[in-house]
């Protein structure tokens, strides 16, 4: 694959409703998009870093810096035969997985178009119906939360996940369970509980939840393992899992019984497939997490969710839950049974609305590959777009 140029841009998009977690409230997203031009096709990638370094150490601005100064120049310098070679080409940079994923995923997107196959097929996917759940942010009141649950259950979503934190938990679960005793329910603490909260966490067992996501520290396996041995409810790890080796450690230590895979958190499709494969070998079910993505990241999440071991409903839901108007066409839709239908369309399966992207762009940089035929050393030339 000869990569001719890469365009990096930042777009700003207000969310339809603010999203609140244990680490804060998001009202407007600042999202980096990557466009990789190779042999006549354009692959798109989305960076899932947040506006602030709270979910992980990365944020929109660190990802911009890493992409400009390190990752894009390294990719343009490398000789890549296939997308699977990206991680090695970017391996001189430690961490910064969301920045890497934006770039690598754009290359996968481009490769699927070059080969004339759907992206999900290139990844090795088999599922044509993706079960969908929703993640509901912390609400100002229980009444408001019940209204939202009502709406999403009526829309057909197969699992409701409630964001929680110390002080915003048991009362909320009681209210939801009183009205919907049988829905598939889970919660996500984003690492906000501590060992002193063990009794509270044990009391969650009474609500028959599918899982408790990342109750303890973002970088822990050991104490999650201690906690899991005391809970009936399965723990699902999100923040703790950065690669296949982390997944294996968590499985061997029995820190969790379920894993959530996020493309950005693990550094892109190559590592996401490795995490998927090891969980499949070990009989640990997975689902695809979400990071309030635009349609580009969402399309990639759908493709990933088509892999065999994505047996649980993911956090990948309809575009209309996030955006007034998405940047892809058609928008992502969910059936009344709470499923996304995977199509045979080549590539990511959704067109990028370039005009809309241009309008939303607040900054951009274009990087060209140097033409080796003219005797220059391979490398990157950077110019203002
Ligand atoms: O922990 O899953 C999470 C959003 C931002 C950061 C972390 C998380 C989330 C979500 C939202 O839960 C999932 C979505 O609807 O995209
Ligand atoms: Mg989570």
mmCIF file with all atom_site columns, N, CA and C and ligand atoms in Angstrom, residues 19 55 135 161 163 188 190 213 238 262 290-293 315 322, ligand 1:
data_model
loop_
_atom_site.group_PDB
_atom_site.id
_atom_site.type_symbol
_atom_site.label_atom_id
_atom_site.label_alt_id
_atom_site.label_comp_id
_atom_site.label_asym_id
_atom_site.label_entity_id
_atom_site.label_seq_id
_atom_site.pdbx_PDB_ins_code
_atom_site.Cartn_x
_atom_site.Cartn_y
_atom_site.Cartn_z
_atom_site.occupancy
_atom_site.B_iso_or_equiv
_atom_site.pdbx_formal_charge
_atom_site.auth_seq_id
_atom_site.auth_comp_id
_atom_site.auth_asym_id
_atom_site.auth_atom_id
_atom_site.pdbx_PDB_model_num
ATOM   1  N N   . UNK A 1 19  ? -23.425 14.466 28.403 1.00 0.00 ? 19  UNK A N   1
ATOM   2  C CA  . UNK A 1 19  ? -23.165 13.112 28.896 1.00 0.00 ? 19  UNK A CA  1
ATOM   3  C C   . UNK A 1 19  ? -22.308 13.210 30.144 1.00 0.00 ? 19  UNK A C   1
ATOM   4  N N   . UNK A 1 55  ? -10.677 9.749  31.099 1.00 0.00 ? 55  UNK A N   1
ATOM   5  C CA  . UNK A 1 55  ? -10.908 8.319  30.850 1.00 0.00 ? 55  UNK A CA  1
ATOM   6  C C   . UNK A 1 55  ? -9.561  7.619  30.714 1.00 0.00 ? 55  UNK A C   1
ATOM   7  N N   . UNK A 1 135 ? -25.855 3.394  26.910 1.00 0.00 ? 135 UNK A N   1
ATOM   8  C CA  . UNK A 1 135 ? -25.182 3.843  28.119 1.00 0.00 ? 135 UNK A CA  1
ATOM   9  C C   . UNK A 1 135 ? -25.810 5.177  28.511 1.00 0.00 ? 135 UNK A C   1
ATOM   10 N N   . UNK A 1 161 ? -27.431 0.428  30.365 1.00 0.00 ? 161 UNK A N   1
ATOM   11 C CA  . UNK A 1 161 ? -26.282 0.594  31.283 1.00 0.00 ? 161 UNK A CA  1
ATOM   12 C C   . UNK A 1 161 ? -26.399 1.953  31.963 1.00 0.00 ? 161 UNK A C   1
ATOM   13 N N   . UNK A 1 163 ? -24.639 4.816  34.278 1.00 0.00 ? 163 UNK A N   1
ATOM   14 C CA  . UNK A 1 163 ? -23.397 5.335  34.846 1.00 0.00 ? 163 UNK A CA  1
ATOM   15 C C   . UNK A 1 163 ? -23.640 5.553  36.334 1.00 0.00 ? 163 UNK A C   1
ATOM   16 N N   . UNK A 1 188 ? -21.840 1.181  35.175 1.00 0.00 ? 188 UNK A N   1
ATOM   17 C CA  . UNK A 1 188 ? -20.445 1.504  34.856 1.00 0.00 ? 188 UNK A CA  1
ATOM   18 C C   . UNK A 1 188 ? -19.962 2.595  35.799 1.00 0.00 ? 188 UNK A C   1
ATOM   19 N N   . UNK A 1 190 ? -16.717 3.634  36.008 1.00 0.00 ? 190 UNK A N   1
ATOM   20 C CA  . UNK A 1 190 ? -15.511 4.309  35.511 1.00 0.00 ? 190 UNK A CA  1
ATOM   21 C C   . UNK A 1 190 ? -14.443 4.471  36.603 1.00 0.00 ? 190 UNK A C   1
ATOM   22 N N   . UNK A 1 213 ? -19.314 -2.604 35.503 1.00 0.00 ? 213 UNK A N   1
ATOM   23 C CA  . UNK A 1 213 ? -18.151 -2.249 34.688 1.00 0.00 ? 213 UNK A CA  1
ATOM   24 C C   . UNK A 1 213 ? -17.171 -1.382 35.484 1.00 0.00 ? 213 UNK A C   1
ATOM   25 N N   . UNK A 1 238 ? -13.012 -2.373 31.563 1.00 0.00 ? 238 UNK A N   1
ATOM   26 C CA  . UNK A 1 238 ? -12.947 -1.452 30.425 1.00 0.00 ? 238 UNK A CA  1
ATOM   27 C C   . UNK A 1 238 ? -11.555 -0.794 30.476 1.00 0.00 ? 238 UNK A C   1
ATOM   28 N N   . UNK A 1 262 ? -12.672 -1.610 23.285 1.00 0.00 ? 262 UNK A N   1
ATOM   29 C CA  . UNK A 1 262 ? -12.796 -0.314 22.624 1.00 0.00 ? 262 UNK A CA  1
ATOM   30 C C   . UNK A 1 262 ? -11.608 -0.156 21.692 1.00 0.00 ? 262 UNK A C   1
ATOM   31 N N   . UNK A 1 290 ? -18.316 2.166  23.627 1.00 0.00 ? 290 UNK A N   1
ATOM   32 C CA  . UNK A 1 290 ? -18.472 3.379  22.824 1.00 0.00 ? 290 UNK A CA  1
ATOM   33 C C   . UNK A 1 290 ? -17.780 4.537  23.502 1.00 0.00 ? 290 UNK A C   1
ATOM   34 N N   . UNK A 1 291 ? -17.410 5.535  22.717 1.00 0.00 ? 291 UNK A N   1
ATOM   35 C CA  . UNK A 1 291 ? -16.754 6.734  23.250 1.00 0.00 ? 291 UNK A CA  1
ATOM   36 C C   . UNK A 1 291 ? -17.390 7.977  22.634 1.00 0.00 ? 291 UNK A C   1
ATOM   37 N N   . UNK A 1 292 ? -18.726 7.983  22.529 1.00 0.00 ? 292 UNK A N   1
ATOM   38 C CA  . UNK A 1 292 ? -19.457 9.127  21.982 1.00 0.00 ? 292 UNK A CA  1
ATOM   39 C C   . UNK A 1 292 ? -18.931 9.477  20.587 1.00 0.00 ? 292 UNK A C   1
ATOM   40 N N   . UNK A 1 293 ? -18.773 8.467  19.755 1.00 0.00 ? 293 UNK A N   1
ATOM   41 C CA  . UNK A 1 293 ? -18.186 8.652  18.433 1.00 0.00 ? 293 UNK A CA  1
ATOM   42 C C   . UNK A 1 293 ? -19.149 9.280  17.419 1.00 0.00 ? 293 UNK A C   1
ATOM   43 N N   . UNK A 1 315 ? -22.260 -0.936 23.389 1.00 0.00 ? 315 UNK A N   1
ATOM   44 C CA  . UNK A 1 315 ? -22.679 0.460  23.596 1.00 0.00 ? 315 UNK A CA  1
ATOM   45 C C   . UNK A 1 315 ? -22.744 1.199  22.267 1.00 0.00 ? 315 UNK A C   1
ATOM   46 N N   . UNK A 1 322 ? -27.002 10.892 19.607 1.00 0.00 ? 322 UNK A N   1
ATOM   47 C CA  . UNK A 1 322 ? -25.869 11.761 19.909 1.00 0.00 ? 322 UNK A CA  1
ATOM   48 C C   . UNK A 1 322 ? -25.895 13.083 19.151 1.00 0.00 ? 322 UNK A C   1
HETATM 49 O O1  . LIG B 2 .   ? -16.802 4.051  30.105 1.00 0.00 ? 1   LIG B O1  1
HETATM 50 O O2  . LIG B 2 .   ? -17.938 3.293  28.482 1.00 0.00 ? 1   LIG B O2  1
HETATM 51 C C1  . LIG B 2 .   ? -17.410 4.250  29.053 1.00 0.00 ? 1   LIG B C1  1
HETATM 52 C C2  . LIG B 2 .   ? -18.304 7.483  27.191 1.00 0.00 ? 1   LIG B C2  1
HETATM 53 C C3  . LIG B 2 .   ? -17.133 8.195  27.338 1.00 0.00 ? 1   LIG B C3  1
HETATM 54 C C4  . LIG B 2 .   ? -16.104 7.648  28.073 1.00 0.00 ? 1   LIG B C4  1
HETATM 55 C C5  . LIG B 2 .   ? -16.239 6.381  28.645 1.00 0.00 ? 1   LIG B C5  1
HETATM 56 C C6  . LIG B 2 .   ? -17.397 5.649  28.477 1.00 0.00 ? 1   LIG B C6  1
HETATM 57 C C7  . LIG B 2 .   ? -18.461 6.224  27.759 1.00 0.00 ? 1   LIG B C7  1
HETATM 58 C C8  . LIG B 2 .   ? -19.747 5.584  27.588 1.00 0.00 ? 1   LIG B C8  1
HETATM 59 C C9  . LIG B 2 .   ? -20.585 6.066  26.439 1.00 0.00 ? 1   LIG B C9  1
HETATM 60 O O3  . LIG B 2 .   ? -20.215 4.778  28.362 1.00 0.00 ? 1   LIG B O3  1
HETATM 61 C C10 . LIG B 2 .   ? -20.820 5.018  25.428 1.00 0.00 ? 1   LIG B C10 1
HETATM 62 C C11 . LIG B 2 .   ? -21.436 5.631  24.202 1.00 0.00 ? 1   LIG B C11 1
HETATM 63 O O4  . LIG B 2 .   ? -22.656 5.781  24.192 1.00 0.00 ? 1   LIG B O4  1
HETATM 64 O O5  . LIG B 2 .   ? -20.699 5.959  23.249 1.00 0.00 ? 1   LIG B O5  1
#
